[in-house]
PDB file of C-alpha atoms and ligand atoms in Angstrom:
ATOM      1  CA  UNK A   1      13.768   6.422  -6.731  1.00  0.00           C
ATOM      2  CA  UNK A   2      15.517   3.834  -4.686  1.00  0.00           C
ATOM      3  CA  UNK A   3      15.302   0.135  -5.501  1.00  0.00           C
ATOM      4  CA  UNK A   4      16.039  -2.336  -2.734  1.00  0.00           C
ATOM      5  CA  UNK A   5      16.238  -5.978  -3.776  1.00  0.00           C
ATOM      6  CA  UNK A   6      16.094  -8.811  -1.270  1.00  0.00           C
ATOM      7  CA  UNK A   7      16.343 -12.511  -1.966  1.00  0.00           C
ATOM      8  CA  UNK A   8      13.169 -13.494  -0.127  1.00  0.00           C
ATOM      9  CA  UNK A   9       9.767 -12.073   0.740  1.00  0.00           C
ATOM     10  CA  UNK A  10      10.588 -12.307   4.469  1.00  0.00           C
ATOM     11  CA  UNK A  11      13.784 -10.248   4.097  1.00  0.00           C
ATOM     12  CA  UNK A  12      11.942  -7.722   1.946  1.00  0.00           C
ATOM     13  CA  UNK A  13       9.280  -7.299   4.631  1.00  0.00           C
ATOM     14  CA  UNK A  14      11.899  -6.888   7.368  1.00  0.00           C
ATOM     15  CA  UNK A  15      13.724  -4.034   5.647  1.00  0.00           C
ATOM     16  CA  UNK A  16      10.440  -2.351   4.755  1.00  0.00           C
ATOM     17  CA  UNK A  17       9.369  -2.611   8.420  1.00  0.00           C
ATOM     18  CA  UNK A  18      12.624  -0.930   9.429  1.00  0.00           C
ATOM     19  CA  UNK A  19      11.699   2.029   7.228  1.00  0.00           C
ATOM     20  CA  UNK A  20       8.318   2.290   8.969  1.00  0.00           C
ATOM     21  CA  UNK A  21      10.049   2.025  12.370  1.00  0.00           C
ATOM     22  CA  UNK A  22      12.530   4.778  11.435  1.00  0.00           C
ATOM     23  CA  UNK A  23       9.632   7.038  10.500  1.00  0.00           C
ATOM     24  CA  UNK A  24       7.937   6.416  13.860  1.00  0.00           C
ATOM     25  CA  UNK A  25      11.158   6.844  15.793  1.00  0.00           C
ATOM     26  CA  UNK A  26      11.804  10.223  14.221  1.00  0.00           C
ATOM     27  CA  UNK A  27       8.129  11.285  14.328  1.00  0.00           C
ATOM     28  CA  UNK A  28       6.074   9.359  16.902  1.00  0.00           C
ATOM     29  CA  UNK A  29       2.855  11.037  15.736  1.00  0.00           C
ATOM     30  CA  UNK A  30       3.434  10.181  12.078  1.00  0.00           C
ATOM     31  CA  UNK A  31       0.540   9.752   9.670  1.00  0.00           C
ATOM     32  CA  UNK A  32       0.782   6.458   7.793  1.00  0.00           C
ATOM     33  CA  UNK A  33      -1.000   5.497   4.575  1.00  0.00           C
ATOM     34  CA  UNK A  34      -1.653   1.763   4.553  1.00  0.00           C
ATOM     35  CA  UNK A  35      -2.519  -0.917   1.982  1.00  0.00           C
ATOM     36  CA  UNK A  36      -4.260  -4.280   2.197  1.00  0.00           C
ATOM     37  CA  UNK A  37      -3.687  -7.473   0.197  1.00  0.00           C
ATOM     38  CA  UNK A  38      -1.281 -10.388   0.453  1.00  0.00           C
ATOM     39  CA  UNK A  39       1.845  -8.284  -0.025  1.00  0.00           C
ATOM     40  CA  UNK A  40       1.784  -6.261   3.229  1.00  0.00           C
ATOM     41  CA  UNK A  41       0.951  -9.254   5.437  1.00  0.00           C
ATOM     42  CA  UNK A  42       4.622  -9.978   6.170  1.00  0.00           C
ATOM     43  CA  UNK A  43       5.297  -6.289   6.826  1.00  0.00           C
ATOM     44  CA  UNK A  44       2.392  -6.155   9.268  1.00  0.00           C
ATOM     45  CA  UNK A  45       3.612  -9.313  11.048  1.00  0.00           C
ATOM     46  CA  UNK A  46       7.038  -7.735  11.456  1.00  0.00           C
ATOM     47  CA  UNK A  47       5.575  -4.461  12.762  1.00  0.00           C
ATOM     48  CA  UNK A  48       3.512  -6.427  15.283  1.00  0.00           C
ATOM     49  CA  UNK A  49       6.660  -8.282  16.344  1.00  0.00           C
ATOM     50  CA  UNK A  50       8.571  -4.994  16.712  1.00  0.00           C
ATOM     51  CA  UNK A  51       5.697  -3.566  18.759  1.00  0.00           C
ATOM     52  CA  UNK A  52       5.607  -6.595  21.097  1.00  0.00           C
ATOM     53  CA  UNK A  53       9.344  -7.376  21.361  1.00  0.00           C
ATOM     54  CA  UNK A  54      10.973  -4.005  20.867  1.00  0.00           C
ATOM     55  CA  UNK A  55       8.346  -1.576  22.135  1.00  0.00           C
ATOM     56  CA  UNK A  56       7.732   0.109  18.771  1.00  0.00           C
ATOM     57  CA  UNK A  57       5.063   2.568  19.822  1.00  0.00           C
ATOM     58  CA  UNK A  58       1.995   3.411  17.763  1.00  0.00           C
ATOM     59  CA  UNK A  59       0.121   5.332  20.456  1.00  0.00           C
ATOM     60  CA  UNK A  60       0.326   8.664  18.617  1.00  0.00           C
ATOM     61  CA  UNK A  61       0.088   7.311  15.080  1.00  0.00           C
ATOM     62  CA  UNK A  62      -2.728   8.136  12.661  1.00  0.00           C
ATOM     63  CA  UNK A  63      -3.501   5.871   9.706  1.00  0.00           C
ATOM     64  CA  UNK A  64      -5.380   6.271   6.454  1.00  0.00           C
ATOM     65  CA  UNK A  65      -6.136   3.204   4.382  1.00  0.00           C
ATOM     66  CA  UNK A  66      -5.914   3.365   0.635  1.00  0.00           C
ATOM     67  CA  UNK A  67      -9.150   1.725  -0.357  1.00  0.00           C
ATOM     68  CA  UNK A  68     -12.223  -0.365   0.412  1.00  0.00           C
ATOM     69  CA  UNK A  69     -14.686  -2.418  -1.618  1.00  0.00           C
ATOM     70  CA  UNK A  70     -18.014  -0.743  -2.236  1.00  0.00           C
ATOM     71  CA  UNK A  71     -20.900  -2.660  -0.734  1.00  0.00           C
ATOM     72  CA  UNK A  72     -19.071  -4.780   1.842  1.00  0.00           C
ATOM     73  CA  UNK A  73     -20.042  -4.042   5.439  1.00  0.00           C
ATOM     74  CA  UNK A  74     -17.185  -3.540   7.910  1.00  0.00           C
ATOM     75  CA  UNK A  75     -17.629  -6.984   9.467  1.00  0.00           C
ATOM     76  CA  UNK A  76     -17.558  -8.828   6.108  1.00  0.00           C
ATOM     77  CA  UNK A  77     -14.513 -11.087   6.214  1.00  0.00           C
ATOM     78  CA  UNK A  78     -13.274  -9.750   2.855  1.00  0.00           C
ATOM     79  CA  UNK A  79     -13.759  -6.086   3.673  1.00  0.00           C
ATOM     80  CA  UNK A  80     -10.594  -4.103   4.187  1.00  0.00           C
ATOM     81  CA  UNK A  81     -11.947  -2.894   7.532  1.00  0.00           C
ATOM     82  CA  UNK A  82     -11.966  -6.536   8.658  1.00  0.00           C
ATOM     83  CA  UNK A  83      -8.547  -7.249   7.148  1.00  0.00           C
ATOM     84  CA  UNK A  84      -6.926  -4.285   8.876  1.00  0.00           C
ATOM     85  CA  UNK A  85      -8.523  -5.056  12.240  1.00  0.00           C
ATOM     86  CA  UNK A  86      -7.495  -8.703  12.166  1.00  0.00           C
ATOM     87  CA  UNK A  87      -4.050  -8.429  10.565  1.00  0.00           C
ATOM     88  CA  UNK A  88      -2.796  -5.244  12.185  1.00  0.00           C
ATOM     89  CA  UNK A  89      -4.863  -2.940  14.324  1.00  0.00           C
ATOM     90  CA  UNK A  90      -5.984  -5.344  17.033  1.00  0.00           C
ATOM     91  CA  UNK A  91      -2.312  -6.175  17.693  1.00  0.00           C
ATOM     92  CA  UNK A  92      -1.064  -2.580  17.993  1.00  0.00           C
ATOM     93  CA  UNK A  93      -1.819   0.409  20.216  1.00  0.00           C
ATOM     94  CA  UNK A  94      -3.129   2.873  17.631  1.00  0.00           C
ATOM     95  CA  UNK A  95      -6.020   4.854  19.196  1.00  0.00           C
ATOM     96  CA  UNK A  96      -9.184   3.729  17.342  1.00  0.00           C
ATOM     97  CA  UNK A  97     -10.156   7.349  16.665  1.00  0.00           C
ATOM     98  CA  UNK A  98      -6.886   7.771  14.709  1.00  0.00           C
ATOM     99  CA  UNK A  99      -7.767   5.010  12.232  1.00  0.00           C
ATOM    100  CA  UNK A 100      -9.358   6.016   8.933  1.00  0.00           C
ATOM    101  CA  UNK A 101     -10.516   3.553   6.275  1.00  0.00           C
ATOM    102  CA  UNK A 102     -12.705   4.542   3.316  1.00  0.00           C
ATOM    103  CA  UNK A 103     -16.325   3.568   3.844  1.00  0.00           C
ATOM    104  CA  UNK A 104     -17.760   0.951   1.518  1.00  0.00           C
ATOM    105  CA  UNK A 105     -21.268   1.549   2.757  1.00  0.00           C
ATOM    106  CA  UNK A 106     -21.837   5.304   2.931  1.00  0.00           C
ATOM    107  CA  UNK A 107     -25.009   6.598   1.290  1.00  0.00           C
ATOM    108  CA  UNK A 108     -23.141   9.620  -0.109  1.00  0.00           C
ATOM    109  CA  UNK A 109     -19.856   8.605  -1.711  1.00  0.00           C
ATOM    110  CA  UNK A 110     -19.087  12.019  -3.128  1.00  0.00           C
ATOM    111  CA  UNK A 111     -19.368  13.723   0.259  1.00  0.00           C
ATOM    112  CA  UNK A 112     -17.445  10.904   1.926  1.00  0.00           C
ATOM    113  CA  UNK A 113     -14.567  11.143  -0.560  1.00  0.00           C
ATOM    114  CA  UNK A 114     -14.298  14.889  -0.022  1.00  0.00           C
ATOM    115  CA  UNK A 115     -14.354  14.419   3.735  1.00  0.00           C
ATOM    116  CA  UNK A 116     -11.620  11.740   3.512  1.00  0.00           C
ATOM    117  CA  UNK A 117      -9.333  14.028   1.510  1.00  0.00           C
ATOM    118  CA  UNK A 118      -9.995  16.836   3.972  1.00  0.00           C
ATOM    119  CA  UNK A 119      -9.210  14.637   6.999  1.00  0.00           C
ATOM    120  CA  UNK A 120      -5.837  13.726   5.471  1.00  0.00           C
ATOM    121  CA  UNK A 121      -5.012  17.422   5.122  1.00  0.00           C
ATOM    122  CA  UNK A 122      -6.319  18.253   8.625  1.00  0.00           C
ATOM    123  CA  UNK A 123      -4.102  15.514  10.066  1.00  0.00           C
ATOM    124  CA  UNK A 124      -1.073  17.147   8.449  1.00  0.00           C
ATOM    125  CA  UNK A 125      -0.811  14.954   5.350  1.00  0.00           C
ATOM    126  CA  UNK A 126       0.593  11.459   5.012  1.00  0.00           C
ATOM    127  CA  UNK A 127       4.199  11.170   6.152  1.00  0.00           C
ATOM    128  CA  UNK A 128       4.773   7.639   4.894  1.00  0.00           C
ATOM    129  CA  UNK A 129       2.584   5.922   2.326  1.00  0.00           C
ATOM    130  CA  UNK A 130       2.962   2.138   2.016  1.00  0.00           C
ATOM    131  CA  UNK A 131       1.824   0.582  -1.274  1.00  0.00           C
ATOM    132  CA  UNK A 132       1.461  -2.763  -2.979  1.00  0.00           C
ATOM    133  CA  UNK A 133       1.081  -3.059  -6.745  1.00  0.00           C
ATOM    134  CA  UNK A 134      -1.525  -4.894  -8.801  1.00  0.00           C
ATOM    135  CA  UNK A 135      -0.587  -7.157 -11.703  1.00  0.00           C
ATOM    136  CA  UNK A 136      -2.137  -4.423 -13.872  1.00  0.00           C
ATOM    137  CA  UNK A 137       0.187  -1.835 -12.320  1.00  0.00           C
ATOM    138  CA  UNK A 138      -2.415  -0.275 -10.062  1.00  0.00           C
ATOM    139  CA  UNK A 139      -1.650   1.473  -6.776  1.00  0.00           C
ATOM    140  CA  UNK A 140      -4.638   1.591  -4.460  1.00  0.00           C
ATOM    141  CA  UNK A 141      -7.441   0.684  -6.838  1.00  0.00           C
ATOM    142  CA  UNK A 142      -6.252   3.182  -9.432  1.00  0.00           C
ATOM    143  CA  UNK A 143      -6.805   0.941 -12.405  1.00  0.00           C
ATOM    144  CA  UNK A 144      -5.359   1.543 -15.886  1.00  0.00           C
ATOM    145  CA  UNK A 145      -6.503   4.917 -17.330  1.00  0.00           C
ATOM    146  CA  UNK A 146      -6.974   6.445 -13.879  1.00  0.00           C
ATOM    147  CA  UNK A 147      -5.947  10.078 -13.995  1.00  0.00           C
ATOM    148  CA  UNK A 148      -2.517  10.609 -12.513  1.00  0.00           C
ATOM    149  CA  UNK A 149      -3.984  13.638 -10.748  1.00  0.00           C
ATOM    150  CA  UNK A 150      -6.982  11.733  -9.352  1.00  0.00           C
ATOM    151  CA  UNK A 151      -8.303  12.130  -5.813  1.00  0.00           C
ATOM    152  CA  UNK A 152     -10.320   9.807  -3.556  1.00  0.00           C
ATOM    153  CA  UNK A 153     -13.303   8.509  -5.528  1.00  0.00           C
ATOM    154  CA  UNK A 154     -15.164   5.427  -6.720  1.00  0.00           C
ATOM    155  CA  UNK A 155     -13.467   3.258  -9.331  1.00  0.00           C
ATOM    156  CA  UNK A 156     -14.672   0.313 -11.360  1.00  0.00           C
ATOM    157  CA  UNK A 157     -12.263  -2.591 -10.888  1.00  0.00           C
ATOM    158  CA  UNK A 158     -10.554  -4.009 -13.963  1.00  0.00           C
ATOM    159  CA  UNK A 159     -11.360  -7.582 -14.984  1.00  0.00           C
ATOM    160  CA  UNK A 160      -7.764  -8.486 -14.169  1.00  0.00           C
ATOM    161  CA  UNK A 161      -8.061  -7.165 -10.618  1.00  0.00           C
ATOM    162  CA  UNK A 162     -11.360  -8.983 -10.119  1.00  0.00           C
ATOM    163  CA  UNK A 163      -9.703 -12.174 -11.347  1.00  0.00           C
ATOM    164  CA  UNK A 164      -6.654 -11.619  -9.103  1.00  0.00           C
ATOM    165  CA  UNK A 165      -8.796 -10.998  -6.036  1.00  0.00           C
ATOM    166  CA  UNK A 166     -11.256 -13.820  -6.668  1.00  0.00           C
ATOM    167  CA  UNK A 167      -8.935 -16.092  -4.674  1.00  0.00           C
ATOM    168  CA  UNK A 168     -10.139 -14.420  -1.484  1.00  0.00           C
ATOM    169  CA  UNK A 169     -13.860 -14.913  -2.193  1.00  0.00           C
ATOM    170  CA  UNK A 170     -16.014 -18.034  -2.255  1.00  0.00           C
ATOM    171  CA  UNK A 171     -17.085 -17.404  -5.857  1.00  0.00           C
ATOM    172  CA  UNK A 172     -15.542 -15.074  -8.477  1.00  0.00           C
ATOM    173  CA  UNK A 173     -18.919 -13.346  -8.886  1.00  0.00           C
ATOM    174  CA  UNK A 174     -18.762 -12.326  -5.213  1.00  0.00           C
ATOM    175  CA  UNK A 175     -15.852  -9.929  -5.872  1.00  0.00           C
ATOM    176  CA  UNK A 176     -17.240  -6.382  -5.750  1.00  0.00           C
ATOM    177  CA  UNK A 177     -17.040  -4.484  -9.038  1.00  0.00           C
ATOM    178  CA  UNK A 178     -16.564  -1.060  -7.433  1.00  0.00           C
ATOM    179  CA  UNK A 179     -14.154   0.274  -4.869  1.00  0.00           C
ATOM    180  CA  UNK A 180     -13.474   3.572  -3.169  1.00  0.00           C
ATOM    181  CA  UNK A 181      -9.799   4.494  -3.420  1.00  0.00           C
ATOM    182  CA  UNK A 182      -7.413   7.311  -2.741  1.00  0.00           C
ATOM    183  CA  UNK A 183      -6.369   8.824  -6.048  1.00  0.00           C
ATOM    184  CA  UNK A 184      -2.923   8.806  -7.619  1.00  0.00           C
ATOM    185  CA  UNK A 185      -2.778  12.533  -6.873  1.00  0.00           C
ATOM    186  CA  UNK A 186      -3.621  11.845  -3.225  1.00  0.00           C
ATOM    187  CA  UNK A 187      -0.868   9.240  -3.008  1.00  0.00           C
ATOM    188  CA  UNK A 188       1.733  11.486  -4.640  1.00  0.00           C
ATOM    189  CA  UNK A 189       1.256  14.082  -1.885  1.00  0.00           C
ATOM    190  CA  UNK A 190       2.728  11.743   0.752  1.00  0.00           C
ATOM    191  CA  UNK A 191       6.107  12.839   2.125  1.00  0.00           C
ATOM    192  CA  UNK A 192       7.665   9.433   1.544  1.00  0.00           C
ATOM    193  CA  UNK A 193       6.378   6.409  -0.360  1.00  0.00           C
ATOM    194  CA  UNK A 194       7.419   2.777  -0.161  1.00  0.00           C
ATOM    195  CA  UNK A 195       6.100   0.149  -2.559  1.00  0.00           C
ATOM    196  CA  UNK A 196       6.466  -3.554  -1.845  1.00  0.00           C
ATOM    197  CA  UNK A 197       6.225  -6.242  -4.518  1.00  0.00           C
ATOM    198  CA  UNK A 198       7.022  -9.925  -4.456  1.00  0.00           C
ATOM    199  CA  UNK A 199       6.592 -12.891  -6.755  1.00  0.00           C
ATOM    200  CA  UNK A 200       7.065 -13.317 -10.498  1.00  0.00           C
ATOM    201  CA  UNK A 201       3.409 -12.454 -11.166  1.00  0.00           C
ATOM    202  CA  UNK A 202       4.371  -8.858 -10.280  1.00  0.00           C
ATOM    203  CA  UNK A 203       7.513  -8.716 -12.467  1.00  0.00           C
ATOM    204  CA  UNK A 204       5.833  -7.040 -15.453  1.00  0.00           C
ATOM    205  CA  UNK A 205       4.051  -4.421 -13.368  1.00  0.00           C
ATOM    206  CA  UNK A 206       7.276  -3.679 -11.460  1.00  0.00           C
ATOM    207  CA  UNK A 207       9.259  -3.274 -14.701  1.00  0.00           C
ATOM    208  CA  UNK A 208       6.562  -1.011 -16.154  1.00  0.00           C
ATOM    209  CA  UNK A 209       6.448   1.082 -12.972  1.00  0.00           C
ATOM    210  CA  UNK A 210      10.214   1.579 -12.663  1.00  0.00           C
ATOM    211  CA  UNK A 211      11.494   1.488 -16.238  1.00  0.00           C
ATOM    212  CA  UNK A 212       8.451   2.195 -18.374  1.00  0.00           C
ATOM    213  CA  UNK A 213       7.095   5.580 -19.378  1.00  0.00           C
ATOM    214  CA  UNK A 214       4.952   7.547 -16.921  1.00  0.00           C
ATOM    215  CA  UNK A 215       1.507   6.513 -18.056  1.00  0.00           C
ATOM    216  CA  UNK A 216      -2.010   6.087 -16.724  1.00  0.00           C
ATOM    217  CA  UNK A 217      -1.899   2.537 -18.138  1.00  0.00           C
ATOM    218  CA  UNK A 218       0.399   1.629 -15.228  1.00  0.00           C
ATOM    219  CA  UNK A 219      -0.549   4.022 -12.458  1.00  0.00           C
ATOM    220  CA  UNK A 220       2.440   2.945 -10.326  1.00  0.00           C
ATOM    221  CA  UNK A 221       4.644   4.602 -12.977  1.00  0.00           C
ATOM    222  CA  UNK A 222       3.447   7.947 -11.559  1.00  0.00           C
ATOM    223  CA  UNK A 223       5.785   7.260  -8.623  1.00  0.00           C
ATOM    224  CA  UNK A 224       8.622   8.291 -10.950  1.00  0.00           C
ATOM    225  CA  UNK A 225       7.365  11.829 -10.367  1.00  0.00           C
ATOM    226  CA  UNK A 226       7.636  11.547  -6.580  1.00  0.00           C
ATOM    227  CA  UNK A 227      10.806  12.780  -4.945  1.00  0.00           C
ATOM    228  CA  UNK A 228      11.140  10.104  -2.233  1.00  0.00           C
ATOM    229  CA  UNK A 229       9.937   6.682  -3.347  1.00  0.00           C
ATOM    230  CA  UNK A 230      11.579   3.363  -2.484  1.00  0.00           C
ATOM    231  CA  UNK A 231      10.673   0.045  -4.102  1.00  0.00           C
ATOM    232  CA  UNK A 232      11.222  -3.024  -1.925  1.00  0.00           C
ATOM    233  CA  UNK A 233      11.334  -6.098  -4.174  1.00  0.00           C
ATOM    234  CA  UNK A 234      11.974  -9.766  -3.688  1.00  0.00           C
ATOM    235  CA  UNK A 235      14.160 -11.495  -6.273  1.00  0.00           C
ATOM    236  CA  UNK A 236      11.219 -12.977  -8.185  1.00  0.00           C
ATOM    237  CA  UNK A 237       9.591  -9.596  -8.723  1.00  0.00           C
ATOM    238  CA  UNK A 238      12.756  -8.260 -10.410  1.00  0.00           C
ATOM    239  CA  UNK A 239      12.698 -10.802 -13.273  1.00  0.00           C
ATOM    240  CA  UNK A 240      11.867  -8.297 -16.022  1.00  0.00           C
ATOM    241  CA  UNK A 241      13.958  -5.316 -14.877  1.00  0.00           C
ATOM    242  CA  UNK A 242      16.450  -4.436 -17.580  1.00  0.00           C
ATOM    243  CA  UNK A 243      18.769  -2.428 -15.339  1.00  0.00           C
ATOM    244  CA  UNK A 244      18.923  -4.817 -12.408  1.00  0.00           C
ATOM    245  CA  UNK A 245      22.743  -4.825 -12.328  1.00  0.00           C
ATOM    246  CA  UNK A 246      22.726  -1.050 -12.007  1.00  0.00           C
ATOM    247  CA  UNK A 247      20.275  -1.154  -9.068  1.00  0.00           C
ATOM    248  CA  UNK A 248      22.437  -3.756  -7.340  1.00  0.00           C
ATOM    249  CA  UNK A 249      25.573  -1.687  -7.948  1.00  0.00           C
ATOM    250  CA  UNK A 250      23.919   1.332  -6.342  1.00  0.00           C
ATOM    251  CA  UNK A 251      22.694  -0.795  -3.441  1.00  0.00           C
ATOM    252  CA  UNK A 252      26.169  -2.247  -2.872  1.00  0.00           C
ATOM    253  CA  UNK A 253      27.835   1.203  -2.915  1.00  0.00           C
ATOM    254  CA  UNK A 254      25.260   2.800  -0.645  1.00  0.00           C
ATOM    255  CA  UNK A 255      26.859   2.157   2.784  1.00  0.00           C
ATOM    256  CA  UNK A 256      29.998   4.116   1.822  1.00  0.00           C
ATOM    257  CA  UNK A 257      28.203   7.049   0.224  1.00  0.00           C
ATOM    258  CA  UNK A 258      29.241  10.480   1.517  1.00  0.00           C
TER     259      UNK A 258
HETATM  260  P1  LIG B 301      -1.722  -8.209  -3.433  1.00  0.00           P
HETATM  261  O1  LIG B 301      -2.452  -6.961  -4.076  1.00  0.00           O
HETATM  262  O2  LIG B 301      -0.829  -7.661  -2.383  1.00  0.00           O
HETATM  263  O3  LIG B 301      -2.830  -9.056  -2.862  1.00  0.00           O
HETATM  264  O4  LIG B 301      -0.964  -8.875  -4.534  1.00  0.00           O
HETATM  265  C1  LIG B 301      -1.702  -5.830  -4.386  1.00  0.00           C
HETATM  266  C2  LIG B 301      -2.580  -4.765  -4.985  1.00  0.00           C
HETATM  267  O5  LIG B 301      -3.573  -5.102  -5.640  1.00  0.00           O
HETATM  268  O6  LIG B 301      -2.267  -3.581  -4.809  1.00  0.00           O
END
């Protein structure tokens, strides 16, 4: 695992965007796995800027989103379809037929989940998976006790996640209780994974993910089993890391490494 610490959220997003850009420059038809939420907003802004100012090309890219609320139609302003369209897709040149987001309104979830997994494989697998992390340590909506081998399926959201996400809804009772999410096993099959986390409310989850045991209680800890994961953290999110000086030592020595 690599741990990159930046002083601010903006700097963190910039370096994470450079990783995405490097992936696209080396493989213009890369398959990206994408998250929603507050965390990736700065990353998406930077990618849009790179597309507009620097010609970063998305014309051959395919994307798979991590998750979607069950029951929200695509045009609902809190659906992840809406979020992705407004915050990213309408500003880039990804062909619409290359964009995959789990359906929150299918009448056959089991068949849909199988189809989604199959499409990922048919598209060659995810080259770069971008993740956020929940305050309960979730990746996607893989809440505590999710199997670390899980695949795309329906999950019941934890009370903590519902509370965290209530800020986006008019009333807390409007937050959907179920979501469709890629599994931890699905995520671990990506070629490269980057996880972004900012703010002191994420410090515990970040410490559990990086320094805790591998456990289904913090599904982000499963990333310890992945051979190419990078954590991009702002200073506030590092508050509970015990080995912070070690990570900074490694970071400082990196440019001269053979
Ligand atoms: P956030 O959500 O980016 O809105 O904090 C992260 C997550 O739940 O994965």
